[in-house]
């Protein structure tokens, strides 16, 4: 809370804005202090068209009204909410599970919210993740839950990005491209638990997310454990009563479900199951 520091901070912002003209600024971190207040006031006053977001602002209720979108971290597909990591002589909290934070975000955070992750193992460790599909599965979980997903690439001192991370970005783009409309054109269905009620998936190792897409519903089967077998899905309960047919997305391939009085069953052969996220479009009777 020092006028000299605020002037120093604003000078940095002005230099970046005038030199690079970015569409948005993402800042580390959001705290309830004078520097955060001064930063928001500066951009709203000097560059009102610039989108602003702050890291960890997901956890501050006041931030959702002040920022264009709020943000937080998730470093792995699953695990605990938080784990302590030793850095030098200190321990810092690291936000771990994309699955847990995204499902919490779907239920609690106001739109728009975001989770971010390094492409490599850690912000300062560019080596590849053990599971090459982990980042793609994290994207599926976060996007299907209604959030935005940002990945951080590690550059060398000359500005070049590590080749493994470039390839990971290309894989992410190749996977996302044909599915983009399924995420941007959808909104999370309303249910309070982590997974939608009345859904049974076999074999184990899949997590499910339900979204509204027009008058249809999308059911995401996220392949958490890398299953390569066929998948059986059973839908029971009020949430699924109006289902009349099913298709596999993004292929548009029509499935042949079995309809019983209280159960809607779908069998997906192994060669049609996506290694990241098998998406079933459930077409509903009626309109709206």
Short mmCIF file of C-alpha atoms in Angstrom, two decimals:
data_model
loop_
_atom_site.label_atom_id
_atom_site.label_comp_id
_atom_site.label_asym_id
_atom_site.label_seq_id
_atom_site.Cartn_x
_atom_site.Cartn_y
_atom_site.Cartn_z
CA UNK A 1 0.00 0.00 0.00
CA UNK A 2 2.65 2.45 -1.19
CA UNK A 3 2.07 5.09 -3.89
CA UNK A 4 5.59 4.57 -5.27
CA UNK A 5 4.98 0.86 -5.66
CA UNK A 6 1.62 1.46 -7.36
CA UNK A 7 3.28 3.84 -9.81
CA UNK A 8 6.03 1.26 -10.45
CA UNK A 9 3.39 -1.43 -11.07
CA UNK A 10 1.35 0.74 -13.42
CA UNK A 11 4.50 1.60 -15.36
CA UNK A 12 5.07 -2.09 -16.08
CA UNK A 13 1.47 -2.57 -17.17
CA UNK A 14 1.60 0.46 -19.45
CA UNK A 15 4.84 -0.74 -21.06
CA UNK A 16 3.36 -4.17 -21.84
CA UNK A 17 0.10 -2.71 -23.15
CA UNK A 18 1.71 -0.09 -25.39
CA UNK A 19 4.41 -2.41 -26.74
CA UNK A 20 2.39 -5.59 -27.35
CA UNK A 21 -1.29 -4.52 -27.37
CA UNK A 22 -2.58 -7.77 -25.81
CA UNK A 23 -6.29 -8.56 -25.78
CA UNK A 24 -6.05 -9.61 -22.15
CA UNK A 25 -3.87 -9.67 -19.06
CA UNK A 26 -3.62 -12.67 -16.71
CA UNK A 27 -2.06 -11.73 -13.37
CA UNK A 28 -0.50 -13.67 -10.46
CA UNK A 29 -2.18 -13.50 -7.80
CA UNK A 30 -5.49 -12.12 -6.57
CA UNK A 31 -5.31 -10.91 -2.97
CA UNK A 32 -7.57 -8.56 -1.07
CA UNK A 33 -4.92 -5.84 -0.99
CA UNK A 34 -4.01 -2.46 -2.48
CA UNK A 35 -1.95 -3.91 -5.38
CA UNK A 36 -4.89 -5.99 -6.60
CA UNK A 37 -7.27 -3.03 -6.29
CA UNK A 38 -4.83 -0.70 -8.07
CA UNK A 39 -4.33 -3.22 -10.90
CA UNK A 40 -8.04 -3.63 -11.56
CA UNK A 41 -8.68 0.12 -11.36
CA UNK A 42 -5.78 0.82 -13.74
CA UNK A 43 -7.02 -1.50 -16.50
CA UNK A 44 -10.64 -0.44 -16.15
CA UNK A 45 -9.56 3.22 -16.37
CA UNK A 46 -6.75 3.12 -18.95
CA UNK A 47 -7.58 0.03 -21.06
CA UNK A 48 -11.29 -0.71 -20.54
CA UNK A 49 -11.47 -3.14 -23.49
CA UNK A 50 -8.73 -5.38 -22.07
CA UNK A 51 -9.89 -8.65 -20.53
CA UNK A 52 -8.39 -9.17 -17.07
CA UNK A 53 -8.10 -12.30 -14.94
CA UNK A 54 -6.16 -13.15 -11.79
CA UNK A 55 -4.80 -16.50 -10.64
CA UNK A 56 -6.55 -18.06 -7.62
CA UNK A 57 -9.40 -15.58 -7.96
CA UNK A 58 -11.82 -18.54 -8.19
CA UNK A 59 -11.68 -18.70 -4.40
CA UNK A 60 -12.62 -15.05 -3.75
CA UNK A 61 -16.38 -14.37 -4.07
CA UNK A 62 -15.73 -10.67 -4.62
CA UNK A 63 -13.55 -11.41 -7.66
CA UNK A 64 -16.39 -12.89 -9.72
CA UNK A 65 -18.02 -9.46 -9.97
CA UNK A 66 -14.81 -7.52 -10.64
CA UNK A 67 -13.03 -9.61 -13.29
CA UNK A 68 -13.88 -10.79 -16.78
CA UNK A 69 -13.19 -14.34 -15.65
CA UNK A 70 -11.70 -15.91 -12.56
CA UNK A 71 -8.91 -18.45 -12.52
CA UNK A 72 -7.25 -21.17 -10.44
CA UNK A 73 -4.75 -24.00 -10.82
CA UNK A 74 -5.04 -27.78 -11.27
CA UNK A 75 -1.85 -29.72 -11.92
CA UNK A 76 -3.06 -33.31 -12.41
CA UNK A 77 -6.07 -35.16 -13.72
CA UNK A 78 -7.04 -36.40 -10.26
CA UNK A 79 -5.74 -36.68 -6.71
CA UNK A 80 -6.30 -34.52 -3.61
CA UNK A 81 -7.61 -30.97 -3.76
CA UNK A 82 -4.32 -29.60 -2.37
CA UNK A 83 -0.86 -31.00 -1.66
CA UNK A 84 2.13 -29.26 -0.05
CA UNK A 85 5.24 -29.06 -2.23
CA UNK A 86 8.70 -28.24 -0.86
CA UNK A 87 10.41 -25.34 -2.61
CA UNK A 88 13.76 -24.52 -1.05
CA UNK A 89 13.18 -24.06 2.65
CA UNK A 90 9.44 -23.47 2.26
CA UNK A 91 6.33 -25.52 1.60
CA UNK A 92 3.75 -24.12 -0.81
CA UNK A 93 0.20 -25.37 -1.44
CA UNK A 94 -0.27 -26.89 -4.90
CA UNK A 95 -3.79 -27.32 -6.28
CA UNK A 96 -3.89 -30.82 -7.72
CA UNK A 97 -7.06 -32.48 -9.02
CA UNK A 98 -8.59 -31.11 -12.23
CA UNK A 99 -11.51 -33.51 -11.66
CA UNK A 100 -12.28 -32.27 -8.15
CA UNK A 101 -11.76 -28.55 -8.83
CA UNK A 102 -13.71 -28.68 -12.10
CA UNK A 103 -16.69 -30.46 -10.56
CA UNK A 104 -16.62 -27.96 -7.70
CA UNK A 105 -16.45 -25.14 -10.25
CA UNK A 106 -19.44 -26.56 -12.13
CA UNK A 107 -21.49 -26.42 -8.94
CA UNK A 108 -20.23 -23.26 -7.23
CA UNK A 109 -18.30 -20.83 -9.44
CA UNK A 110 -20.00 -18.09 -11.37
CA UNK A 111 -19.21 -18.01 -15.09
CA UNK A 112 -16.68 -17.52 -16.50
CA UNK A 113 -14.08 -19.51 -14.53
CA UNK A 114 -10.88 -21.20 -15.58
CA UNK A 115 -8.28 -23.73 -14.47
CA UNK A 116 -4.67 -23.63 -15.61
CA UNK A 117 -1.91 -26.25 -15.73
CA UNK A 118 1.67 -26.56 -16.93
CA UNK A 119 2.19 -28.70 -20.04
CA UNK A 120 5.12 -30.41 -18.33
CA UNK A 121 5.37 -31.84 -14.84
CA UNK A 122 5.72 -28.46 -13.12
CA UNK A 123 6.10 -24.79 -14.00
CA UNK A 124 9.89 -25.06 -13.67
CA UNK A 125 10.11 -28.70 -14.86
CA UNK A 126 9.47 -29.01 -18.62
CA UNK A 127 9.89 -32.80 -18.74
CA UNK A 128 6.95 -34.75 -20.13
CA UNK A 129 4.10 -36.05 -18.00
CA UNK A 130 4.05 -39.79 -17.37
CA UNK A 131 0.68 -40.14 -19.14
CA UNK A 132 0.83 -38.39 -22.55
CA UNK A 133 -2.99 -38.23 -22.57
CA UNK A 134 -3.31 -36.56 -19.14
CA UNK A 135 -3.46 -32.99 -20.42
CA UNK A 136 -6.16 -33.89 -22.96
CA UNK A 137 -8.25 -35.63 -20.28
CA UNK A 138 -7.87 -32.58 -18.04
CA UNK A 139 -9.14 -30.41 -20.90
CA UNK A 140 -12.16 -32.69 -21.38
CA UNK A 141 -13.06 -32.60 -17.67
CA UNK A 142 -12.68 -28.82 -17.32
CA UNK A 143 -14.38 -27.83 -20.58
CA UNK A 144 -17.31 -30.23 -20.09
CA UNK A 145 -17.78 -28.79 -16.59
CA UNK A 146 -18.27 -25.30 -18.05
CA UNK A 147 -14.78 -23.93 -17.40
CA UNK A 148 -12.00 -22.53 -19.55
CA UNK A 149 -8.63 -24.30 -19.71
CA UNK A 150 -5.24 -22.62 -20.11
CA UNK A 151 -1.94 -24.48 -20.41
CA UNK A 152 1.47 -22.98 -19.68
CA UNK A 153 4.33 -23.82 -22.03
CA UNK A 154 7.94 -23.63 -20.83
CA UNK A 155 10.39 -21.59 -22.89
CA UNK A 156 14.15 -21.60 -22.94
CA UNK A 157 16.15 -18.43 -22.31
CA UNK A 158 16.21 -17.72 -26.08
CA UNK A 159 12.40 -17.79 -26.19
CA UNK A 160 11.97 -21.14 -27.94
CA UNK A 161 9.49 -23.65 -26.52
CA UNK A 162 10.61 -27.18 -25.68
CA UNK A 163 9.90 -29.53 -28.59
CA UNK A 164 8.00 -32.05 -26.46
CA UNK A 165 5.66 -29.30 -25.32
CA UNK A 166 5.08 -28.12 -28.90
CA UNK A 167 4.05 -31.68 -29.81
CA UNK A 168 1.75 -31.80 -26.79
CA UNK A 169 0.09 -28.55 -27.88
CA UNK A 170 -0.37 -29.97 -31.39
CA UNK A 171 -2.00 -33.11 -29.96
CA UNK A 172 -4.29 -30.98 -27.82
CA UNK A 173 -5.31 -28.92 -30.86
CA UNK A 174 -5.88 -31.99 -33.04
CA UNK A 175 -8.12 -33.52 -30.38
CA UNK A 176 -10.01 -30.31 -29.58
CA UNK A 177 -10.65 -29.10 -33.14
CA UNK A 178 -13.43 -31.53 -34.15
CA UNK A 179 -14.99 -31.32 -30.66
CA UNK A 180 -14.91 -27.56 -30.19
CA UNK A 181 -18.61 -27.06 -30.99
CA UNK A 182 -19.54 -29.75 -28.46
CA UNK A 183 -17.92 -27.70 -25.68
CA UNK A 184 -18.60 -24.11 -26.74
CA UNK A 185 -22.21 -24.93 -27.66
CA UNK A 186 -22.99 -26.64 -24.35
CA UNK A 187 -23.64 -25.75 -20.74
CA UNK A 188 -23.35 -28.02 -17.68
CA UNK A 189 -26.51 -29.84 -16.65
CA UNK A 190 -27.78 -29.07 -13.16
CA UNK A 191 -26.96 -31.77 -10.60
CA UNK A 192 -25.33 -31.42 -7.21
CA UNK A 193 -23.16 -34.50 -6.96
CA UNK A 194 -19.85 -34.99 -8.77
CA UNK A 195 -21.40 -37.28 -11.40
CA UNK A 196 -24.91 -37.22 -12.86
CA UNK A 197 -27.42 -39.43 -11.02
CA UNK A 198 -28.61 -42.71 -12.46
CA UNK A 199 -25.57 -43.37 -14.69
CA UNK A 200 -23.82 -46.73 -14.53
CA UNK A 201 -20.71 -47.32 -16.66
CA UNK A 202 -18.81 -50.57 -17.09
CA UNK A 203 -15.91 -51.23 -16.86
CA UNK A 204 -14.85 -49.07 -13.94
CA UNK A 205 -12.37 -46.25 -14.51
CA UNK A 206 -14.65 -43.77 -16.29
CA UNK A 207 -16.01 -40.50 -14.86
CA UNK A 208 -19.18 -39.00 -16.30
CA UNK A 209 -20.25 -35.40 -16.95
CA UNK A 210 -23.64 -34.34 -18.35
CA UNK A 211 -24.14 -31.20 -20.47
CA UNK A 212 -27.06 -29.53 -22.22
CA UNK A 213 -26.56 -29.00 -25.96
CA UNK A 214 -29.60 -27.40 -27.54
CA UNK A 215 -32.52 -29.67 -26.72
CA UNK A 216 -30.19 -32.69 -26.46
CA UNK A 217 -27.95 -33.85 -23.65
CA UNK A 218 -24.28 -34.79 -24.00
CA UNK A 219 -22.87 -37.47 -21.72
CA UNK A 220 -19.06 -37.36 -21.46
CA UNK A 221 -17.33 -40.61 -20.49
CA UNK A 222 -13.83 -39.50 -19.49
CA UNK A 223 -11.39 -42.40 -19.70
CA UNK A 224 -9.53 -41.76 -16.44
CA UNK A 225 -7.56 -45.03 -16.38
CA UNK A 226 -6.84 -45.67 -20.07
CA UNK A 227 -9.35 -48.48 -20.65
CA UNK A 228 -9.21 -50.12 -24.10
CA UNK A 229 -12.29 -52.35 -23.78
CA UNK A 230 -15.88 -51.91 -24.91
CA UNK A 231 -18.15 -49.78 -22.71
CA UNK A 232 -21.62 -50.44 -21.34
CA UNK A 233 -23.78 -47.50 -20.18
CA UNK A 234 -27.08 -47.74 -18.29
CA UNK A 235 -29.25 -44.70 -17.58
CA UNK A 236 -31.95 -44.85 -14.92
CA UNK A 237 -34.11 -42.22 -13.24
CA UNK A 238 -35.98 -39.00 -13.99
CA UNK A 239 -33.00 -37.24 -15.56
CA UNK A 240 -33.08 -39.69 -18.49
CA UNK A 241 -36.81 -40.35 -18.91
CA UNK A 242 -37.15 -38.28 -22.09
CA UNK A 243 -34.25 -39.90 -24.00
CA UNK A 244 -35.37 -41.39 -27.34
CA UNK A 245 -32.12 -42.08 -29.24
CA UNK A 246 -28.33 -41.79 -29.02
CA UNK A 247 -25.42 -40.85 -31.28
CA UNK A 248 -21.66 -40.95 -30.86
CA UNK A 249 -19.93 -37.56 -31.19
CA UNK A 250 -18.14 -35.99 -33.01
CA UNK A 251 -18.63 -38.76 -35.60
CA UNK A 252 -22.44 -38.44 -35.59
CA UNK A 253 -22.64 -42.25 -35.59
CA UNK A 254 -26.05 -43.52 -34.51
CA UNK A 255 -26.04 -46.05 -31.67
CA UNK A 256 -28.61 -48.77 -31.06
CA UNK A 257 -29.74 -48.47 -27.43
CA UNK A 258 -31.99 -50.92 -25.62
CA UNK A 259 -35.06 -49.37 -24.05
CA UNK A 260 -36.65 -51.05 -21.07
CA UNK A 261 -39.39 -49.61 -18.83
CA UNK A 262 -36.94 -47.96 -16.44
CA UNK A 263 -33.50 -48.40 -18.06
CA UNK A 264 -31.89 -46.98 -21.22
CA UNK A 265 -28.86 -49.17 -22.14
CA UNK A 266 -26.07 -48.41 -24.62
CA UNK A 267 -23.22 -50.69 -25.73
CA UNK A 268 -20.19 -49.09 -27.39
CA UNK A 269 -17.65 -51.44 -29.03
CA UNK A 270 -14.00 -50.91 -28.14
CA UNK A 271 -12.98 -49.57 -31.55
CA UNK A 272 -15.49 -46.71 -31.21
CA UNK A 273 -14.46 -45.69 -27.68
CA UNK A 274 -12.30 -42.58 -27.49
CA UNK A 275 -9.11 -42.96 -25.46
CA UNK A 276 -9.75 -39.51 -23.93
CA UNK A 277 -13.47 -38.74 -23.77
CA UNK A 278 -16.27 -40.76 -25.39
CA UNK A 279 -19.16 -38.35 -25.99
CA UNK A 280 -22.73 -39.65 -26.37
CA UNK A 281 -25.42 -37.33 -27.70
CA UNK A 282 -28.72 -38.26 -26.06
CA UNK A 283 -31.60 -36.95 -28.15
CA UNK A 284 -34.67 -36.10 -26.11
CA UNK A 285 -38.36 -36.12 -26.90
CA UNK A 286 -40.18 -32.82 -27.22
CA UNK A 287 -38.70 -29.34 -27.61
CA UNK A 288 -36.67 -27.14 -25.29
#
